[in-house]
Amino acid sequence: MRNEMLLEFDALSVNESFARMAVASFITPLNPTLEELADVKTAVSEAVTNAIIHGYDNFWGCGKHGDMPPASQEIHPGRVRLTCRTEGDLLHICVEDKGKGIEDVERAMEPLFTTRPEENRSGMGFSFMEAFMDDLEVESRPGEGTLVRMHKRIGVGPWIDA
Amino acid sequence: MDEFAVIDNCLMIRMPEEIDHHRCGYICEMADRYIVQQRVEHVVFDFEDTRFMDSSGIGILMGRYKKISCFGGKVFVLHPDRQIRRILNISGLGRLVEIVD
Ligand SMILES: Nc1ncnc2c1ncn2[C@@H]1O[C@H](COP(=O)(O)OP(=O)(O)OP(=O)(O)O)[C@@H](O)[C@H]1O
Ligand SMILES: [Mg+2]
């Protein structure tokens, strides 16, 4: 069976947990194992966070309970688009922003590469997307935005990790 | 603040249920305040309650590790679940911190 959903939301850090929860609920009919769920949630969180903090530079909002940004801070009004499609046991996720884009995608995907070392970023986001999904593709154009596509087959885990 | 406590020369941090970018700034800021003001030597992160963590958690641990390791301090990780262990191992941080169950 084929099933698709599309979410579009403001590039705000409060939406990071919303996005991964939405995907987790959407894929429950596929009966994912707990480990598969954790993998998908981590990958979605990485891609969405990147769109928010790198694509649109909306870095604020790292408060305890979702503090509001300082009044002086300008918030980019950009949106993140999250498409999620299941076809049989195959899950496709696409995270798209119309933000600043990536100059050198290959370099950005190297483990530990980050353009925000001073802000507690580790440069592991793409590595986790790669490790936790079966497949990862990144398309980006400076000034135009970034598109991250990921796939994973769901429901192949239980007999491997029982 | 009960998530942060200083016992002897250790800063103990009880990590929240979900650790992502939205929540990590607060933890980093508070931890650094304790490290500087109370001159703690080691930092202990307790993941007992944590059910989700992404690369933001690695950033928190790595940043604190860099701050204290040059003075001989250590980072301890308590009660990581399986996903947190995988994340620590993939990032290579598993080799730098002491993992305790
Ligand atoms: N959507 C995006 N728009 C613009 N630049 C991006 C985007 N996603 C990633 N990047 C660039 O790629 C780099 C690497 O991304 P990655 O997620 O691997 O690490 P990070 O976000 O810097 O750190 P971490 O994810 O570990 O907190 C980023 O530092 C940023 O420069
Ligand atoms: Mg990232």
Short mmCIF file of C-alpha atoms and ligand atoms in Angstrom, two decimals:
data_model
loop_
_atom_site.label_atom_id
_atom_site.label_comp_id
_atom_site.label_asym_id
_atom_site.label_seq_id
_atom_site.Cartn_x
_atom_site.Cartn_y
_atom_site.Cartn_z
CA MET A 1 0.00 0.00 0.00
CA ARG A 2 1.10 3.53 -0.74
CA ASN A 3 0.54 6.38 1.71
CA GLU A 4 1.93 9.88 1.70
CA MET A 5 1.88 12.94 3.92
CA LEU A 6 3.25 16.44 3.61
CA LEU A 7 3.98 18.79 6.48
CA GLU A 8 5.09 22.37 6.17
CA PHE A 9 6.06 24.29 9.26
CA ASP A 10 7.94 27.38 10.41
CA ALA A 11 11.69 27.00 10.86
CA LEU A 12 11.50 27.13 14.65
CA SER A 13 13.31 24.85 17.03
CA VAL A 14 10.08 23.93 18.85
CA ASN A 15 9.07 22.08 15.69
CA GLU A 16 12.00 19.67 15.82
CA SER A 17 10.24 17.31 18.20
CA PHE A 18 6.89 17.82 16.45
CA ALA A 19 8.42 16.73 13.13
CA ARG A 20 9.99 13.51 14.39
CA MET A 21 6.87 12.60 16.41
CA ALA A 22 4.68 13.15 13.34
CA VAL A 23 6.83 10.82 11.24
CA ALA A 24 6.92 8.24 14.04
CA SER A 25 3.10 8.22 14.22
CA PHE A 26 2.74 8.14 10.46
CA ILE A 27 4.80 4.96 10.14
CA THR A 28 3.11 2.96 12.94
CA PRO A 29 1.04 0.93 10.40
CA LEU A 30 4.37 -0.53 9.21
CA ASN A 31 4.94 -1.99 12.70
CA PRO A 32 8.45 -0.65 13.13
CA THR A 33 10.60 -2.10 15.90
CA LEU A 34 11.62 0.25 18.71
CA GLU A 35 15.06 0.44 17.21
CA GLU A 36 13.73 1.35 13.76
CA LEU A 37 11.56 4.03 15.31
CA ALA A 38 14.55 5.47 17.16
CA ASP A 39 16.59 5.42 13.94
CA VAL A 40 13.94 7.24 11.93
CA LYS A 41 13.32 9.81 14.66
CA THR A 42 17.01 10.59 14.93
CA ALA A 43 17.40 10.96 11.16
CA VAL A 44 14.35 13.25 10.88
CA SER A 45 15.56 15.33 13.81
CA GLU A 46 18.96 15.78 12.16
CA ALA A 47 17.59 16.87 8.80
CA VAL A 48 14.96 19.20 10.25
CA THR A 49 17.39 20.77 12.73
CA ASN A 50 19.88 21.38 9.92
CA ALA A 51 17.22 23.14 7.85
CA ILE A 52 16.31 25.36 10.81
CA ILE A 53 19.75 26.25 12.16
CA HIS A 54 21.88 26.16 9.00
CA GLY A 55 19.41 26.72 6.17
CA TYR A 56 17.61 29.61 7.82
CA ASP A 57 20.08 30.52 10.60
CA ASN A 58 17.32 30.35 13.21
CA PHE A 59 19.70 29.26 15.89
CA TRP A 60 17.96 30.76 18.93
CA GLY A 61 15.32 29.03 20.94
CA CYS A 62 17.57 26.68 22.81
CA GLY A 63 15.66 27.35 26.01
CA LYS A 64 14.65 25.00 28.73
CA HIS A 65 10.98 24.88 27.95
CA GLY A 66 10.95 26.56 24.60
CA ASP A 67 11.92 30.07 25.62
CA MET A 68 10.99 32.76 23.20
CA PRO A 69 13.84 34.29 21.22
CA PRO A 70 15.36 37.51 22.46
CA ALA A 71 13.43 40.47 21.06
CA SER A 72 16.53 41.71 19.27
CA GLN A 73 16.86 38.48 17.33
CA GLU A 74 15.51 38.45 13.84
CA ILE A 75 13.66 35.30 12.98
CA HIS A 76 13.84 34.00 9.45
CA PRO A 77 10.26 33.44 8.26
CA GLY A 78 11.30 30.40 6.22
CA ARG A 79 9.48 27.10 6.19
CA VAL A 80 10.59 23.50 6.30
CA ARG A 81 8.78 20.96 4.11
CA LEU A 82 8.71 17.38 5.24
CA THR A 83 7.34 14.71 2.94
CA CYS A 84 6.94 11.18 4.13
CA ARG A 85 5.82 8.29 1.94
CA THR A 86 5.44 4.60 2.58
CA GLU A 87 5.29 2.05 -0.21
CA GLY A 88 4.86 -1.42 1.23
CA ASP A 89 7.60 -1.66 3.84
CA LEU A 90 9.71 1.07 2.27
CA LEU A 91 9.82 4.49 3.89
CA HIS A 92 10.84 7.62 1.98
CA ILE A 93 11.51 10.87 3.78
CA CYS A 94 12.26 14.19 2.17
CA VAL A 95 13.23 17.34 4.10
CA GLU A 96 13.45 20.54 2.15
CA ASP A 97 14.34 24.14 2.92
CA LYS A 98 14.62 27.26 0.78
CA GLY A 99 17.47 28.59 2.89
CA LYS A 100 21.05 29.45 2.18
CA GLY A 101 22.14 26.11 0.74
CA ILE A 102 25.47 24.28 0.97
CA GLU A 103 28.56 25.26 -1.04
CA ASP A 104 30.32 21.90 -0.88
CA VAL A 105 27.94 19.05 -0.12
CA GLU A 106 30.62 16.36 -0.11
CA ARG A 107 32.63 18.21 2.49
CA ALA A 108 29.54 19.02 4.58
CA MET A 109 28.78 15.31 4.77
CA GLU A 110 32.17 14.37 6.20
CA PRO A 111 32.01 13.25 9.82
CA LEU A 112 32.86 16.04 12.26
CA PHE A 113 32.63 18.78 9.63
CA THR A 114 30.62 21.71 10.97
CA THR A 115 30.40 25.40 10.19
CA ARG A 116 29.23 26.08 13.76
CA PRO A 117 31.95 24.66 15.99
CA GLU A 118 31.52 27.43 18.55
CA GLU A 119 27.88 26.62 19.11
CA ASN A 120 28.16 23.08 20.36
CA ARG A 121 27.49 21.41 17.05
CA SER A 122 29.50 18.26 16.51
CA GLY A 123 29.31 17.81 12.75
CA MET A 124 27.73 14.35 13.11
CA GLY A 125 24.26 15.05 11.72
CA PHE A 126 24.81 13.67 8.22
CA SER A 127 26.76 10.72 9.61
CA PHE A 128 23.79 9.76 11.79
CA MET A 129 21.35 10.10 8.88
CA GLU A 130 23.63 7.79 6.89
CA ALA A 131 24.05 5.30 9.71
CA PHE A 132 20.38 5.09 10.69
CA MET A 133 18.75 5.08 7.25
CA ASP A 134 19.49 2.73 4.33
CA ASP A 135 20.19 5.52 1.90
CA LEU A 136 20.84 9.27 1.94
CA GLU A 137 20.97 11.81 -0.88
CA VAL A 138 21.60 15.52 -0.50
CA GLU A 139 20.97 18.12 -3.17
CA SER A 140 21.79 21.73 -2.52
CA ARG A 141 22.39 24.98 -4.30
CA PRO A 142 23.87 28.01 -2.55
CA GLY A 143 21.22 30.69 -2.15
CA GLU A 144 18.40 28.35 -3.16
CA GLY A 145 18.10 25.70 -0.53
CA THR A 146 18.70 22.11 0.41
CA LEU A 147 16.87 18.85 -0.15
CA VAL A 148 17.62 15.74 1.88
CA ARG A 149 16.18 12.40 0.75
CA MET A 150 16.36 9.30 2.88
CA HIS A 151 14.99 5.78 2.55
CA LYS A 152 14.66 2.89 4.91
CA ARG A 153 13.07 -0.51 4.78
CA ILE A 154 10.93 -1.01 7.88
CA GLY A 155 10.14 -4.30 9.55
CA VAL A 156 13.35 -6.12 8.78
CA GLY A 157 14.72 -5.72 12.28
CA PRO A 158 12.94 -8.01 14.74
CA TRP A 159 14.56 -11.30 13.83
CA ILE A 160 17.96 -9.66 13.66
CA ASP A 161 17.87 -8.01 17.08
CA ALA A 162 15.48 -10.14 19.09
CA MET B 1 17.99 23.55 40.18
CA ASP B 2 17.66 19.81 40.69
CA GLU B 3 18.95 18.77 37.27
CA PHE B 4 22.36 20.14 38.22
CA ALA B 5 24.20 19.27 41.42
CA VAL B 6 27.80 19.58 42.52
CA ILE B 7 29.10 16.76 44.68
CA ASP B 8 32.74 17.11 45.72
CA ASN B 9 34.57 17.93 42.51
CA CYS B 10 31.92 16.46 40.20
CA LEU B 11 29.10 18.18 38.38
CA MET B 12 26.13 15.82 38.10
CA ILE B 13 23.63 16.54 35.33
CA ARG B 14 20.32 14.74 35.07
CA MET B 15 19.56 14.79 31.36
CA PRO B 16 16.00 15.46 30.12
CA GLU B 17 13.70 13.01 28.41
CA GLU B 18 14.44 14.37 24.95
CA ILE B 19 17.73 15.94 23.91
CA ASP B 20 17.68 17.95 20.70
CA HIS B 21 18.86 21.35 19.50
CA HIS B 22 15.84 23.02 21.06
CA ARG B 23 16.89 21.93 24.52
CA CYS B 24 20.67 21.71 24.31
CA GLY B 25 21.53 25.40 24.66
CA TYR B 26 20.21 25.54 28.18
CA ILE B 27 22.16 22.48 29.28
CA CYS B 28 25.42 23.74 27.78
CA GLU B 29 24.98 27.17 29.31
CA MET B 30 24.20 25.86 32.79
CA ALA B 31 26.97 23.25 32.70
CA ASP B 32 29.56 25.82 31.67
CA ARG B 33 28.45 28.14 34.44
CA TYR B 34 29.04 25.40 37.02
CA ILE B 35 32.35 24.35 35.47
CA VAL B 36 33.71 27.88 35.64
CA GLN B 37 32.15 29.16 38.87
CA GLN B 38 32.45 26.04 41.00
CA ARG B 39 35.62 24.74 39.40
CA VAL B 40 34.36 21.21 39.02
CA GLU B 41 36.84 18.70 37.70
CA HIS B 42 34.60 15.96 36.32
CA VAL B 43 31.17 16.01 34.72
CA VAL B 44 28.68 13.17 35.08
CA PHE B 45 25.78 13.00 32.62
CA ASP B 46 22.94 10.78 33.78
CA PHE B 47 20.75 9.52 30.93
CA GLU B 48 18.39 7.51 33.10
CA ASP B 49 15.32 9.50 31.94
CA THR B 50 16.42 10.07 28.36
CA ARG B 51 14.35 8.46 25.61
CA PHE B 52 15.60 10.46 22.65
CA MET B 53 18.90 12.03 21.66
CA ASP B 54 20.32 13.31 18.38
CA SER B 55 23.67 14.90 17.46
CA SER B 56 22.88 17.78 19.80
CA GLY B 57 23.69 15.41 22.68
CA ILE B 58 27.07 14.65 21.12
CA GLY B 59 27.67 18.39 20.91
CA ILE B 60 26.88 18.79 24.62
CA LEU B 61 29.25 15.99 25.65
CA MET B 62 32.01 16.91 23.23
CA GLY B 63 31.95 20.58 24.22
CA ARG B 64 32.18 19.77 27.94
CA TYR B 65 34.86 17.16 27.29
CA LYS B 66 36.99 19.77 25.53
CA LYS B 67 36.54 22.19 28.43
CA ILE B 68 37.59 19.83 31.23
CA SER B 69 39.89 17.23 29.66
CA CYS B 70 42.79 19.65 29.33
CA PHE B 71 42.77 19.97 33.13
CA GLY B 72 42.66 16.21 33.60
CA GLY B 73 38.89 16.10 34.07
CA LYS B 74 36.74 13.23 32.86
CA VAL B 75 33.28 12.91 31.40
CA PHE B 76 31.13 10.08 32.71
CA VAL B 77 27.99 8.78 31.01
CA LEU B 78 25.50 6.98 33.25
CA HIS B 79 22.62 4.74 32.16
CA PRO B 80 22.77 5.24 28.39
CA ASP B 81 20.15 3.17 26.57
CA ARG B 82 20.99 1.24 23.46
CA GLN B 83 20.36 4.05 21.02
CA ILE B 84 22.50 6.47 23.03
CA ARG B 85 25.33 3.92 23.08
CA ARG B 86 25.10 3.52 19.31
CA ILE B 87 25.21 7.27 18.87
CA LEU B 88 28.24 7.53 21.18
CA ASN B 89 30.03 4.78 19.28
CA ILE B 90 29.32 6.11 15.79
CA SER B 91 30.59 9.55 16.79
CA GLY B 92 33.76 8.11 18.34
CA LEU B 93 32.90 9.82 21.62
CA GLY B 94 32.39 6.42 23.23
CA ARG B 95 36.18 6.14 23.40
CA LEU B 96 36.65 9.47 25.17
CA VAL B 97 34.06 9.19 27.91
CA GLU B 98 33.66 6.64 30.69
CA ILE B 99 30.42 4.72 30.27
CA VAL B 100 28.85 3.38 33.48
CA ASP B 101 25.57 1.44 33.70
N1 LIG C 1 19.92 22.52 5.33
C1 LIG C 1 21.14 23.05 5.33
N2 LIG C 1 21.36 24.30 4.83
C2 LIG C 1 22.61 24.84 4.83
N3 LIG C 1 23.71 24.21 5.30
C3 LIG C 1 23.56 22.97 5.81
C4 LIG C 1 22.28 22.32 5.85
N4 LIG C 1 22.46 21.10 6.39
C5 LIG C 1 23.77 20.99 6.68
N5 LIG C 1 24.45 22.11 6.34
C6 LIG C 1 25.91 22.31 6.47
O1 LIG C 1 26.53 21.04 6.63
C7 LIG C 1 27.31 21.01 7.83
C8 LIG C 1 27.30 19.61 8.41
O2 LIG C 1 26.00 19.23 8.84
P1 LIG C 1 25.86 18.14 10.02
O3 LIG C 1 24.44 17.99 10.36
O4 LIG C 1 26.62 16.92 9.63
O5 LIG C 1 26.67 18.82 11.21
P2 LIG C 1 26.21 20.07 12.11
O6 LIG C 1 24.77 20.34 11.92
O7 LIG C 1 27.16 21.18 11.89
O8 LIG C 1 26.44 19.49 13.59
P3 LIG C 1 25.48 18.45 14.35
O9 LIG C 1 24.44 17.97 13.39
O10 LIG C 1 26.39 17.34 14.78
O11 LIG C 1 24.95 19.18 15.49
C9 LIG C 1 26.71 22.07 8.73
O12 LIG C 1 27.63 22.57 9.67
C10 LIG C 1 26.28 23.14 7.70
O13 LIG C 1 27.35 23.96 7.34
MG MG C 2 23.32 18.90 12.01
#
